[in-house]
Coordinates of C-alpha atoms in Angstrom, one line a residue:
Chain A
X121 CA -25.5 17.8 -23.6
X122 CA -28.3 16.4 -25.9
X123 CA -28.5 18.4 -28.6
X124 CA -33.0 18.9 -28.5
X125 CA -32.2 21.1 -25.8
X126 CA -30.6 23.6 -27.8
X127 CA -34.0 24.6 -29.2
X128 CA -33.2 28.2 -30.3
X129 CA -29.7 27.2 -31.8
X130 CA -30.8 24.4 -33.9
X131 CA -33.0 26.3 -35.8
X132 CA -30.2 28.3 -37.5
X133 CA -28.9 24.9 -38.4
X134 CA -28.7 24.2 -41.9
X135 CA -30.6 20.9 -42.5
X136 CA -28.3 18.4 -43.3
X137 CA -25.7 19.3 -41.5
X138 CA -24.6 16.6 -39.5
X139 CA -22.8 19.0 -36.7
X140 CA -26.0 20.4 -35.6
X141 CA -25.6 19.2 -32.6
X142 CA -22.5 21.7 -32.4
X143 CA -24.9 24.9 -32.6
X144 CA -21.5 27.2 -31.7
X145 CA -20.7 26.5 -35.5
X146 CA -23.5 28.9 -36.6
X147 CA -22.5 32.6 -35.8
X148 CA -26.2 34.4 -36.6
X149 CA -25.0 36.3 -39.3
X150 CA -26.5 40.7 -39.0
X151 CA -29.8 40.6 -41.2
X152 CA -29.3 36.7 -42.1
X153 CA -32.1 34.5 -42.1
X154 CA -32.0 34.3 -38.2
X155 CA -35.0 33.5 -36.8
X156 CA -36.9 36.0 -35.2
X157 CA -36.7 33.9 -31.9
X158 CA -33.0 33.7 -31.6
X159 CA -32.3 37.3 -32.6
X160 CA -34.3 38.2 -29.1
X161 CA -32.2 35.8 -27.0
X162 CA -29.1 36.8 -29.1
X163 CA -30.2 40.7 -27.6
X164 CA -30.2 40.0 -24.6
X165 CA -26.9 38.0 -23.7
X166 CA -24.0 39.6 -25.4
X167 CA -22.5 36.3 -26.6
X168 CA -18.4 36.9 -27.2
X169 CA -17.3 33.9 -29.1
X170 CA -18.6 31.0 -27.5
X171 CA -22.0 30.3 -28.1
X172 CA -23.8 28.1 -25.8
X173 CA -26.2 25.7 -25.8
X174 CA -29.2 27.8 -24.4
X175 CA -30.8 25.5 -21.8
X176 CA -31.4 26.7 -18.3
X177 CA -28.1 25.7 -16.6
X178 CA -28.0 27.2 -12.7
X179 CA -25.2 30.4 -13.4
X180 CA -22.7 31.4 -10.1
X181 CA -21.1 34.8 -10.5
X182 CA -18.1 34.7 -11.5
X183 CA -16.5 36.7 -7.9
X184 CA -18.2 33.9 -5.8
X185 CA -17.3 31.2 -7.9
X186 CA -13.5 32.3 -7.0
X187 CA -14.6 32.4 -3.4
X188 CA -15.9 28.7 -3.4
X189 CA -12.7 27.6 -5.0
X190 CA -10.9 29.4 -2.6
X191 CA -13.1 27.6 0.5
X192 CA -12.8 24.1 -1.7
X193 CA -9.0 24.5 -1.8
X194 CA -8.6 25.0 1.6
X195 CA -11.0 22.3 2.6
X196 CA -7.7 20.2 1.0
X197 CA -5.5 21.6 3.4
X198 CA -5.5 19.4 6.1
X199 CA -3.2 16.2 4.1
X200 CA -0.3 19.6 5.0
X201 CA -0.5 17.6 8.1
X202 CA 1.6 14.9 6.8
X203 CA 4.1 17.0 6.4
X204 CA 4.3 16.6 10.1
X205 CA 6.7 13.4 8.8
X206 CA 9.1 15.6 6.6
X207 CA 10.3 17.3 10.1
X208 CA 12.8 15.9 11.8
X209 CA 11.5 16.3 15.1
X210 CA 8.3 14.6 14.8
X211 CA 9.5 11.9 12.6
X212 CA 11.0 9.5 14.7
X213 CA 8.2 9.6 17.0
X214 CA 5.8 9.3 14.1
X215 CA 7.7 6.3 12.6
X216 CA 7.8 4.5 16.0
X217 CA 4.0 4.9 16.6
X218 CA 3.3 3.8 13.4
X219 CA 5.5 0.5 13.5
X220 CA 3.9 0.2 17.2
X221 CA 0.4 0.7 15.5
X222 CA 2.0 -2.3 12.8
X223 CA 2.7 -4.6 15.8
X224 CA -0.4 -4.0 18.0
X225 CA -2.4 -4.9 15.0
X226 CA 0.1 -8.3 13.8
X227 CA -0.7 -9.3 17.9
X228 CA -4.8 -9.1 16.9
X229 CA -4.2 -10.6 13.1
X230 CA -2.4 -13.8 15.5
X231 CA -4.1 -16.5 15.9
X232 CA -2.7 -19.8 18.4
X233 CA -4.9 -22.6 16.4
X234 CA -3.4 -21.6 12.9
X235 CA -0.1 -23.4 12.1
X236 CA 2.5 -22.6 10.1
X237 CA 3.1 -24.2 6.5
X238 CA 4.4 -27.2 6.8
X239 CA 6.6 -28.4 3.7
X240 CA 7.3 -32.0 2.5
X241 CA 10.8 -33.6 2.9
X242 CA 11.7 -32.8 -0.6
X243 CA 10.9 -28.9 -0.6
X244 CA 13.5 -28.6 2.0
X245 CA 16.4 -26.5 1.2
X246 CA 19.6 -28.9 1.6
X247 CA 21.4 -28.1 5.0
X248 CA 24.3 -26.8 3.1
X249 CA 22.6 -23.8 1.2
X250 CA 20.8 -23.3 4.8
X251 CA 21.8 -19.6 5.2
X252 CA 24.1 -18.8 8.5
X253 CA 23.5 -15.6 10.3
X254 CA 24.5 -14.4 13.1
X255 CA 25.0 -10.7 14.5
X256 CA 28.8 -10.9 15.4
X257 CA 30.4 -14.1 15.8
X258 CA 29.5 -17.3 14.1
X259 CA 30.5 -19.4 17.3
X260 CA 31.1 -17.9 20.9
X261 CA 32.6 -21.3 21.9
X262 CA 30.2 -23.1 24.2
X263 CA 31.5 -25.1 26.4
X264 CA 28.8 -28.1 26.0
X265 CA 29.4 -29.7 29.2
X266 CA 29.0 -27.0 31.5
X267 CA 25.8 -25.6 29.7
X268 CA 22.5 -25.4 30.9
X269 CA 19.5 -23.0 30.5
X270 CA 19.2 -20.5 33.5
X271 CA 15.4 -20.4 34.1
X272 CA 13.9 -17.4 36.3
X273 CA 11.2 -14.9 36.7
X274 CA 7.2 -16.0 36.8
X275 CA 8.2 -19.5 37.2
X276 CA 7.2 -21.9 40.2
X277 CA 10.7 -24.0 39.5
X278 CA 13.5 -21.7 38.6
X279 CA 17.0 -23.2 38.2
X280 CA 19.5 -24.1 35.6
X281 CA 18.3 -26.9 33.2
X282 CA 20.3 -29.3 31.1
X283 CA 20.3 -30.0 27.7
X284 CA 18.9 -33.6 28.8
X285 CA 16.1 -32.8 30.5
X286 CA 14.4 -30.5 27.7
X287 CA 15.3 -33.4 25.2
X288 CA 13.5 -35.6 27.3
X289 CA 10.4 -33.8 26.5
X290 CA 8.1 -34.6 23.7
X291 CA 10.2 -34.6 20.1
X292 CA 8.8 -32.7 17.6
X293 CA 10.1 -32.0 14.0
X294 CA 8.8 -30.1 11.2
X295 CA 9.8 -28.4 8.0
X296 CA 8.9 -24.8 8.6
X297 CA 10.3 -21.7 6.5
X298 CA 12.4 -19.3 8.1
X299 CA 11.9 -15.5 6.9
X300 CA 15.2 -13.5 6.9
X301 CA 13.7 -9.7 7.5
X302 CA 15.9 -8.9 4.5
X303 CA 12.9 -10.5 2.6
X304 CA 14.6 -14.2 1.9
X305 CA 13.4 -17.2 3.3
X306 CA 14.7 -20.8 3.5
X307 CA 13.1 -24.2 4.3
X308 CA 14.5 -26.1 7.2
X309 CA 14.1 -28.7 9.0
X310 CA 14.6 -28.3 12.8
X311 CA 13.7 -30.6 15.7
X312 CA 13.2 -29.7 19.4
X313 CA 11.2 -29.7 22.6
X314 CA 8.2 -27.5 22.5
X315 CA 8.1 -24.3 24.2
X316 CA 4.8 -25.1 25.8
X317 CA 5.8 -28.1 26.9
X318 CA 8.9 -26.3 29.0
X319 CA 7.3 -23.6 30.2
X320 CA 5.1 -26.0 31.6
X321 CA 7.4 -28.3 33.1
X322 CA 9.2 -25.4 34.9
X323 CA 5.5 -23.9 36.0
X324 CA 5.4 -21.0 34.4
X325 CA 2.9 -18.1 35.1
X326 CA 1.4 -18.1 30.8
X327 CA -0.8 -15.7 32.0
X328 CA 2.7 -13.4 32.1
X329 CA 2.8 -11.3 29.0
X330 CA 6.4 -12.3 27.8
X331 CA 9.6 -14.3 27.7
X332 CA 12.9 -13.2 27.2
X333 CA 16.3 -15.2 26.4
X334 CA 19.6 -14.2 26.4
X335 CA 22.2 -15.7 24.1
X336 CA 26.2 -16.5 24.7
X337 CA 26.8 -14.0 22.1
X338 CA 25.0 -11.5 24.1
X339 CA 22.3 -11.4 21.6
X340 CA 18.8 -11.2 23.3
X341 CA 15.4 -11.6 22.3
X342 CA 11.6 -11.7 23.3
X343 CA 8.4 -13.1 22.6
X344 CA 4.5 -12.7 23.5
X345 CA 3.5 -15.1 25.9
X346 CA 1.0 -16.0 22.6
X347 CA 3.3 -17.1 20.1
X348 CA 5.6 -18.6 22.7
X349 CA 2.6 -21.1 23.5
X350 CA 1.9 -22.0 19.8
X351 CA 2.6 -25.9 19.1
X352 CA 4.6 -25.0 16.6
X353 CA 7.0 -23.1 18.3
X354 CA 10.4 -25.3 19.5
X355 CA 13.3 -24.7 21.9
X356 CA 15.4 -26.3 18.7
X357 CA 18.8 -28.6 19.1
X358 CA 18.6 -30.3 16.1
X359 CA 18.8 -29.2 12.1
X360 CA 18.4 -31.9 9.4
X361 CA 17.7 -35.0 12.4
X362 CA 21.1 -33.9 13.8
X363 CA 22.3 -31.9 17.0
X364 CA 22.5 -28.1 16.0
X365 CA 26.0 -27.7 14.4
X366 CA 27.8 -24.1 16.7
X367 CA 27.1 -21.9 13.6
X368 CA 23.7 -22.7 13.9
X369 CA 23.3 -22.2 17.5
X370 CA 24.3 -25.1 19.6
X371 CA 23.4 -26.0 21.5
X372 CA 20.0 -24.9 21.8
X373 CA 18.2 -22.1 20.0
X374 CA 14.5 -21.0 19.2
X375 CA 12.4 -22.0 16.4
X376 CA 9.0 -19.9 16.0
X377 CA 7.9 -20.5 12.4
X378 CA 5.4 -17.6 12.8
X379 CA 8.0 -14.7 13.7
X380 CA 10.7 -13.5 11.7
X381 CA 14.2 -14.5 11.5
X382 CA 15.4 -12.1 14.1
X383 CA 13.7 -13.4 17.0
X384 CA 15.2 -17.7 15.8
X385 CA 18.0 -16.3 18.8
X386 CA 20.8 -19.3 19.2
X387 CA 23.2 -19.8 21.6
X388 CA 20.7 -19.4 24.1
X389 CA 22.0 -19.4 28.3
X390 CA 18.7 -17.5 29.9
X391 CA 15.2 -17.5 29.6
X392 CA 12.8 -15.3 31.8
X393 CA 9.0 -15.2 32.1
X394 CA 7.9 -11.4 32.7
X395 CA 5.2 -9.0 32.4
X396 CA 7.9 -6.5 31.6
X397 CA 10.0 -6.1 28.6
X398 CA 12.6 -3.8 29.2
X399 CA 14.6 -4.4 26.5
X400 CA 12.9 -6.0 23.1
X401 CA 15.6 -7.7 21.5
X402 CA 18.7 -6.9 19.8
X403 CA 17.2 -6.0 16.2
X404 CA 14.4 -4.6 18.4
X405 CA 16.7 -1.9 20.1
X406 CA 17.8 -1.0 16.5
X407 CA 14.4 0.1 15.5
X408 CA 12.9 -3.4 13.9
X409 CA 9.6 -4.1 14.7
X410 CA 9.0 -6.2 18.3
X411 CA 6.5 -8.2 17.4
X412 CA 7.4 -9.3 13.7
X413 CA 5.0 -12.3 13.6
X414 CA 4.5 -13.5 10.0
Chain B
X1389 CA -24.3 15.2 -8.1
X1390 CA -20.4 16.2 -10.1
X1391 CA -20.3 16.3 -13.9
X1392 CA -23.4 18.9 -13.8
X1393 CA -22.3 22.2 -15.5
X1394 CA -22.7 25.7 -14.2
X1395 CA -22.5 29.2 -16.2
X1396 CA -20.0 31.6 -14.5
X1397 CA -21.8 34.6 -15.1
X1398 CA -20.1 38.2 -14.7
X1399 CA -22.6 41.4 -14.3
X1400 CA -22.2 44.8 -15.3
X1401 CA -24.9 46.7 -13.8
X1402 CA -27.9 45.0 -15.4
X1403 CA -25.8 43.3 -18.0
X1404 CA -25.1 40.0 -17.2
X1405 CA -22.4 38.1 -19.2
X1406 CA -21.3 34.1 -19.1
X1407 CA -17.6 34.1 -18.5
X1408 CA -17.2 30.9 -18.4
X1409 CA -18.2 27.2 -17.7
X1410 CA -17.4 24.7 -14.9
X1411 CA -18.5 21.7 -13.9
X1412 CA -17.8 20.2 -9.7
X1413 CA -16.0 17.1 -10.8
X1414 CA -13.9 16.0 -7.7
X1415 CA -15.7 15.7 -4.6
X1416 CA -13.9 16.5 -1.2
X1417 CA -13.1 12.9 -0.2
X1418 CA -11.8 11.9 -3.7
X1419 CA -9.9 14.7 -3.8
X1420 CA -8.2 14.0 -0.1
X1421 CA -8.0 10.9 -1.0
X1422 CA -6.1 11.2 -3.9
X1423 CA -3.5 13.4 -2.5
X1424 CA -3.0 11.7 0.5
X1425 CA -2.8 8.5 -1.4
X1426 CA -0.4 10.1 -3.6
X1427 CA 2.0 10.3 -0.7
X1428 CA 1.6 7.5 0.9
X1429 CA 2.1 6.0 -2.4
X1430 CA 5.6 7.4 -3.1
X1431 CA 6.7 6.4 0.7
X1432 CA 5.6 3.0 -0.2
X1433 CA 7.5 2.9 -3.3
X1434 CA 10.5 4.7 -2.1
X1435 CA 10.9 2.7 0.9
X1436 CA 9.7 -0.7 -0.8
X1437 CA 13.0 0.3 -2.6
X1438 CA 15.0 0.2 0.0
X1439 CA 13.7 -2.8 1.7
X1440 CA 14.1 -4.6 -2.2
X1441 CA 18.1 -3.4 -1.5
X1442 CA 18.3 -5.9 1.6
X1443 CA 17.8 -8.5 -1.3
X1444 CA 17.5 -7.4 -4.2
X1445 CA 16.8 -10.7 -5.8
X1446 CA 13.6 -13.3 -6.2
X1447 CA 13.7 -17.1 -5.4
X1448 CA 16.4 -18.7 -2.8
X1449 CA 19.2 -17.4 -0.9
X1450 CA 22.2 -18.9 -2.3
X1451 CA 23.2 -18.3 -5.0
X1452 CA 22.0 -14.9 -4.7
X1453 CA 22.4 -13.3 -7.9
X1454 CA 21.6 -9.8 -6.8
X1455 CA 18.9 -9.0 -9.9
X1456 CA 18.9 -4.8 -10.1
X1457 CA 21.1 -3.1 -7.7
X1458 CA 19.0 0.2 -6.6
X1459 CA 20.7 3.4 -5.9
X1460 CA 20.5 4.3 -2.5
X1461 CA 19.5 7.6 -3.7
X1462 CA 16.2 6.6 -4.9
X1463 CA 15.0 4.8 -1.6
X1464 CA 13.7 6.0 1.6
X1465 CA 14.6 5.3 5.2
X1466 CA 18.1 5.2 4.8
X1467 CA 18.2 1.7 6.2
X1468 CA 16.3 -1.4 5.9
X1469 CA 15.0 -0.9 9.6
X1470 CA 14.3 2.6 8.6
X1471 CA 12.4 1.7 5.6
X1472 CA 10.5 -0.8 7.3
X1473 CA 9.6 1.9 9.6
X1474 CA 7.8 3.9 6.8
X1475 CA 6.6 1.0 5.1
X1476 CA 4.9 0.0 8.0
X1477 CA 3.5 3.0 9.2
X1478 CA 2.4 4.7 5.3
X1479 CA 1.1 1.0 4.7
X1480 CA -2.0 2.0 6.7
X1481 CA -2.7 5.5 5.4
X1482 CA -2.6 4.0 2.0
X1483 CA -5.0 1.4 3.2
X1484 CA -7.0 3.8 5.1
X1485 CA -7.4 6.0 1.9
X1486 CA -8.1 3.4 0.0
X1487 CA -11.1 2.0 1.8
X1488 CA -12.5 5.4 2.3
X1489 CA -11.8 6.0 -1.6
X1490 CA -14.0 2.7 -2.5
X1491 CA -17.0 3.6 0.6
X1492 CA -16.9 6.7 -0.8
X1493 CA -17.8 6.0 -4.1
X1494 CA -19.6 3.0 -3.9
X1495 CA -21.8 4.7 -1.5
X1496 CA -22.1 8.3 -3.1
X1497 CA -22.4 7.0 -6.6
X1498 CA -19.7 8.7 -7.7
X1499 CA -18.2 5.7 -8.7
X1500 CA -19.8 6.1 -12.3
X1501 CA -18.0 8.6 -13.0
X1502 CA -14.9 6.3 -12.9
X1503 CA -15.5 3.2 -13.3
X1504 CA -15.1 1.2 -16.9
X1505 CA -18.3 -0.7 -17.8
X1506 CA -19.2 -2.5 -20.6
X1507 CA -20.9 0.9 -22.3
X1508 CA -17.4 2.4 -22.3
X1509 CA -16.1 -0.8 -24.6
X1510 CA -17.5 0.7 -27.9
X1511 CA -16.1 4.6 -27.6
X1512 CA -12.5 2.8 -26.8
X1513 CA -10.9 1.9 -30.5
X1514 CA -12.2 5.7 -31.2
X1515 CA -10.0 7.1 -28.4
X1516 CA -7.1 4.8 -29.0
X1517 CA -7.4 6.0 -32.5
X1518 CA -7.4 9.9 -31.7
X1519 CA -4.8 9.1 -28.8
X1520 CA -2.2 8.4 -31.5
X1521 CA -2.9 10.9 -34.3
X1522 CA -5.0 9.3 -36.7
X1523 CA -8.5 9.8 -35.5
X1524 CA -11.0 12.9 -34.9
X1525 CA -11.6 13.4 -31.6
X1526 CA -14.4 11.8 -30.3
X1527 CA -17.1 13.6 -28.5
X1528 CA -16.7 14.4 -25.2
X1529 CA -20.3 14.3 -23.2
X1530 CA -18.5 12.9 -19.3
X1531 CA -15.6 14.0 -17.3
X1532 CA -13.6 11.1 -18.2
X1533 CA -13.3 9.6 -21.5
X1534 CA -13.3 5.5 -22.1
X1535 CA -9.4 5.0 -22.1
X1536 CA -9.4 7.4 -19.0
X1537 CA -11.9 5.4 -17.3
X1538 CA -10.2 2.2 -17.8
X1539 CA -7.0 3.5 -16.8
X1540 CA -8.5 5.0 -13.5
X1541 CA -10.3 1.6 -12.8
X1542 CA -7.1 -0.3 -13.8
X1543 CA -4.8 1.5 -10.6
X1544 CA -7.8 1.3 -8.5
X1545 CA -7.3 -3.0 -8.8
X1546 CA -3.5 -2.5 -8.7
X1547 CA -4.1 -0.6 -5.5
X1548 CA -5.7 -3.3 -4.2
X1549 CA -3.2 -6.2 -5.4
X1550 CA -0.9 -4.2 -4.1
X1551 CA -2.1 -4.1 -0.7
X1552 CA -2.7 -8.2 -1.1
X1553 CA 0.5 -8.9 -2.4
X1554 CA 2.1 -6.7 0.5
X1555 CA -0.1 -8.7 3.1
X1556 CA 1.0 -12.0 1.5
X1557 CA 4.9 -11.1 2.0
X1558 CA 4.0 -9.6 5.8
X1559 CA 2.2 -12.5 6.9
X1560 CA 2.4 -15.4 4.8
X1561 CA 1.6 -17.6 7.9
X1562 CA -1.7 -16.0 9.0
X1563 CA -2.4 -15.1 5.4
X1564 CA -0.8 -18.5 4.2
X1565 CA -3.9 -19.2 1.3
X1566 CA -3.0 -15.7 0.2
X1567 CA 0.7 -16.4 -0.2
X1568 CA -0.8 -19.8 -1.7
X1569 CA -3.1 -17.8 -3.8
X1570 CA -0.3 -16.0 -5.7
X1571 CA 1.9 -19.3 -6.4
X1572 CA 3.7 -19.4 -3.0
X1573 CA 6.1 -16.7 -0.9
X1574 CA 8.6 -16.3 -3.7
X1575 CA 6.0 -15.7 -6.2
X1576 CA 4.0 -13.0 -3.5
X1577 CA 7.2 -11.2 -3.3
X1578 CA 7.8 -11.2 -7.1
X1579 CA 3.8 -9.6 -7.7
X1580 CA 4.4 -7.2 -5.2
X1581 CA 7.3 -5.9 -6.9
X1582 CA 5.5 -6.0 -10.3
X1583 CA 2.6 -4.2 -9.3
X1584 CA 4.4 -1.6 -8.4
X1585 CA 6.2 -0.9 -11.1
X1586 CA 2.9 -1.4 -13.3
X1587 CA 1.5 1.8 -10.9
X1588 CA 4.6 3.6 -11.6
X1589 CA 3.7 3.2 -15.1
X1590 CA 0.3 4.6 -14.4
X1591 CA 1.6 7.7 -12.4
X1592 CA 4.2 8.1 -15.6
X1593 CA 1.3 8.3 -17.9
X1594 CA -1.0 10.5 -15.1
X1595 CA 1.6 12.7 -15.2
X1596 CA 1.8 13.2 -18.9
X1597 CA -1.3 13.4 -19.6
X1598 CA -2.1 16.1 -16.6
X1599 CA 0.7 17.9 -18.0
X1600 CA -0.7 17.9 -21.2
X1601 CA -4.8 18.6 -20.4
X1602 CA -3.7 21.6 -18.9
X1603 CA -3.9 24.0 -15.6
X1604 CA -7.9 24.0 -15.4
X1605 CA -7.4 20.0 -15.2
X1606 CA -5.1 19.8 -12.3
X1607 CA -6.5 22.5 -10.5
X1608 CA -9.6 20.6 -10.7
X1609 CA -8.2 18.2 -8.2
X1610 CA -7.7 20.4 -5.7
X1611 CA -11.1 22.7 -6.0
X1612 CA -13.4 20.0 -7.3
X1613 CA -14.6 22.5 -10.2
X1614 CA -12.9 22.6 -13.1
X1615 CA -13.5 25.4 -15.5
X1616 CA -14.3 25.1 -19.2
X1617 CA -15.0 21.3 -19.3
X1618 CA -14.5 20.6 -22.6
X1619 CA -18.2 18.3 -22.0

C-alpha cells in the first residue's frame, strides 16, 4: 500500500525516518505528542498490536468471512471426482474411454496427403542391428510354395493370391522409421506392393471401414480403411532390396510408416475388408491402443 | 479483481474490532486448475516412468545400454500397456487444464499477477539476496514476489514443452516439423524426459517453499483468500 494513504499515521512519524512508510513502527505513546487527530481514530478502534494503515479498505466480519471460505472450499470439490480413477471398479472403464478418446482423436489428427519421413540411404540403420520382434516364434516355418494370401470380405474378387501376382504390382521402396511402442525406433528400408494398389486390384469396397490380416503365427492385426489407402503404406516382401528374410516375416508382411510397430504384422495368410472389427489385433486385445497412428 | 485487501472485522455489540487481513488471491478456475493439474501431472510422471522402463535408454536400439533402470515401484500402470493407458487418457486433462489455465488468465487479467515482466527484473538480485541469508527482506507490495513470479512463469512454459515434446514422440509423422523442430525423434524423446524432470524440480522447490510460507499460504489455494498477506 502507498504509504500517502496512511494520512493519520504518518504524522506521528518522526521526520527522517526512512520507515515511515511502516507507520505500525510508531505505537502513539499515552500523553505523547500524538496528534490530536490520531488520538480520536486511535479511540475509536481498539488497535491490539497491529496497527494498520487507516485507508478505507471494504471490512467482512470475521463469522461470514469463515462462511465464504467454507462456500470457496467446496466450490473445489468437484476435482474429488477424479478420484473416480483411484477405484477399481471404474478404472478400467475410465482407462479404456480415455485411450478410445486418444484414438478417436489420432483418426481426426490423420491426414492421407501427409507422408511419412523419408530418410536418405545413409541414415538407414544397417540390416543387421534392424531389431527382430516377434510375439512368440521367430519363424512358424512357411512353406513358400504353397503360400498365398486368402482374400475375402467386401471384395468383388475374393480368392487366394500368390506372392507373384502382388509383386507384379507397382514396386515401391522407401526408407521409413519403424516405432517399437516400447518408445525405440529404427530406420529401414522395405520394398513392396502398395496396399492401394491391391485392394484395388482385388475390388475392394474402400468405402468399408477396415481390414484385417491374420498371420501364420496366429498373430492378427487391423487397420482403418484410411491409413490402409495412404501411398505410403506397403504389403512388404523385401528388406534392404532383398526378399524378406523368415525372422522378418516372409514372406509378406505390412509396412505402414504411420502406425506403430505393432500393427507391421508378418507372416501374413488372410486379409479381410469389413465394416466390423471384432477383434483389434493381438497387442490390441491386450489393452494397446487400436489405432496407434504416429 | 485478487490481490485487493479486506479487514476481517469482529463486533462486540457496538465495538467493532479488525481481526485480521485477507486478501482473495486464487480465483476458482486457478485454483481447479491447479489441483487438477497437479494430478494429472503426477499420472503423467508416474506413468511416463513406466513407459521410460519399456526402454529405458535414448538413441538406437542395439546396443541398448539401458541408461537408469526405474523401480517399478515408482511408476504407474503396472505395465507398459497399462501406463500407456493413463498416459493417454491424463494427457488430455492436463491439456484441458492447461488451456483453460492460459484462457483464464489471459482473458481475466489475472495473468499479472503471475506472469514475470521486465518490471520484475530489478526486485530479482534483492530476493536472490534475502533467499540465501544475506539480504533484508525486500518489501512485499503483490502476492507473488519476483523470483516467485518467474518460477510460476517458468513451469507454465515447461507445461507447455511438455505437452510439445509429448506430441512430437506420439506423432512424429503428423507432427514430423515438431519432431524436426526438437533435433529429430531421438532428441523429442530425450526433451520430453528432461522437461520433466526440470518440473519435478519445480514441484521439489513448490513444496518447500509452501511448507515453509506456512498454513494461511496453502490454504489459500483451496479458498482463494489468504489471511494476513504479509502485502
Amino acid at each position: 500500500m502507498e504509504p500517502k494513504n496512511d494520512k493519520p499515521d504518518a504524522t506521528e512519524s518522526k521526520v527522517g525516518d526512512s520507515k515511515v512508510v511502516e507507520p505500525r513502527a510508531e505505537e502513539p505513546t499515552p500523553g505523547g505528542p500524538a496528534s490530536r487527530e490520531a488520538q480520536i481514530v486511535d479511540a475509536k478502534i481498539d488497535r491490539p498490536k497491529i496497527v494498520q494503515p487507516r485507508i478505507d479498505r471494504p471490512t467482512i466480519n470475521e463469522r461470514k468471512f469463515a462462511k465464504v471460505s467454507r462456500r470457496e472450499l467446496l466450490k473445489v470439490a468437484p476435482l474429488l471426482a477424479l478420484g473416480a480413477f483411484a477405484i477399481p471398479r471404474f478404472q478400467e472403464s475410465l482407462l479404456k474411454k480415455g485411450l478410445g478418446f486418444s484414438d478417436w482423436a489420432s483418426a481426426l489428427l490423420f491426414r492421407r496427403s501427409h507422408l511419412a519421413p523419408t530418410f536418405a540411404d545413409a541414415q538407414v540403420t544397417p540390416f543387421e542391428k534392424f531389431p527382430i520382434n516377434g510375439y512368440d516364434v521367430d519363424d512358424p516355418g512357411v512353406i513358400f510354395e504353397n503360400w498365398s494370401l486368402t482374400v475375402s470380405g467386401a471384395v468383388q474378387k475374393p480368392g487366394d493370391y500368390k506372392l507373384a501376382q502382388i509383386q507384379a504390382l507397382p514396386r515401391i521402396r522407401q526408407n521409413t522409421r519403424h516405432v517399437c511402442v516400447e518408445g525405440w525406433d529404427v530406420i529401414g528400408r522395405f520394398g513392396g506392393a502398395r496396399l492401394s494398389d491391391f485392394l484395388n486390384m482385388i475390388g475392394a469396397d474402400t468405402s468399408a471401414r477396415f481390414l484385417t490380416v491374420t498371420c501364420a503365427d496366429d498373430y492378427y492385426e487391423s487397420l482403418d480403411m484410411a491409413t490402409a489407402l495412404h501411398p505410403q503404406t506397403l504389403l512388404c516382401y523385401e528388406m534392404y532390396d532383398q526378399p524378406l528374410t523368415r525372422e522378418h516375416g516372409a514372406p509378406l508382411r505390412l509396412s505402414v510408416p504411420t502406425k506403430i510397430g505393432y500393427k507391421q504384422a508378418k507372416y501374413l495368410t488372410d486379409l479381410k475388408v469389413t465394416n466390423v472389427l471384432e477383434k483389434a489385433g493381438y497387442w490390441e486385445d491386450q489393452g494397446y491402443s487400436s489405432f496407434y497412428g504416429l | 479483481m485478487s490481490g485487493a485487501i479486506v479487514e476481517i472485522v469482529r463486533t462486540k455489540g457496538e465495538e467493532t474490532e479488525t481481526v485480521g487481513r485477507a486478501a482473495y488471491e486464487h480465483p476458482l478456475p486457478v485454483r481447479l486448475c491447479h489441483w487438477v493439474n497437479t494430478i494429472a501431472l503426477f499420472v503423467m510422471v508416474g506413468s511416463g516412468l513406466q513407459i521410460f522402463r519399456a526402454f529405458p535408454s535414448f538413441g538406437a536400439k542395439i546396443p541398448q545400454k539401458d541408461l537408469l533402470n526405474w523401480p517399478k515401484s515408482f511408476a504407474i500402470g503396472g505395465w507398459l500397456g497399462g501406463a500407456l493407458q493413463w498416459h493417454l487418457t491424463f494427457m488430455w486433462i492436463y491439456i484441458a487444464t492447461g488451456l483453460i489455465y492460459l484462457v483464464y488468465q489471459l482473458f481475466s487479467g489475472n495473468y499479472r499477477q503471475v506472469l514475470f515482466t521486465h518490471r520484475d527484473i530489478p526486485g530479482v538480485w534483492p530476493m536472490v539476496k534475502h533467499y540465501f541469508f544475506f539480504g533484508p527482506k525486500p518489501e512485499v507490495r503483490e502476492p507473488y514476489n519476483p523470483l516467485q513470479k518467474h518460477a510460476y512463469t517458468t513451469v507454465i512454459g515447461l507445461g507447455v514443452l511438455s505437452v510439445l515434446t509429448g506430441l512430437a514422440v506420439w506423432k512424429p509423422v503428423q507432427f514430423s516439423w515438431l519432431a524436426w523442430l526438437m533435433g529429430g525423434f531421438h532428441w523429442a524423446r530425450l526433451w520430453h524426459f528432461l522437461v520433466m524432470w526440470a518440473m519435478l524440480a519445480f514441484v521439489l522447490g513448490h513444496l518447500v517453499m509452501v511448507l515453509l510460507h506456512g498454513w494461511n499460504n496453502f490454504v489459500s489455494m483451496l479458498t482463494g483468500w489468504k489471511k494476513d498477506p504479509e502485502y
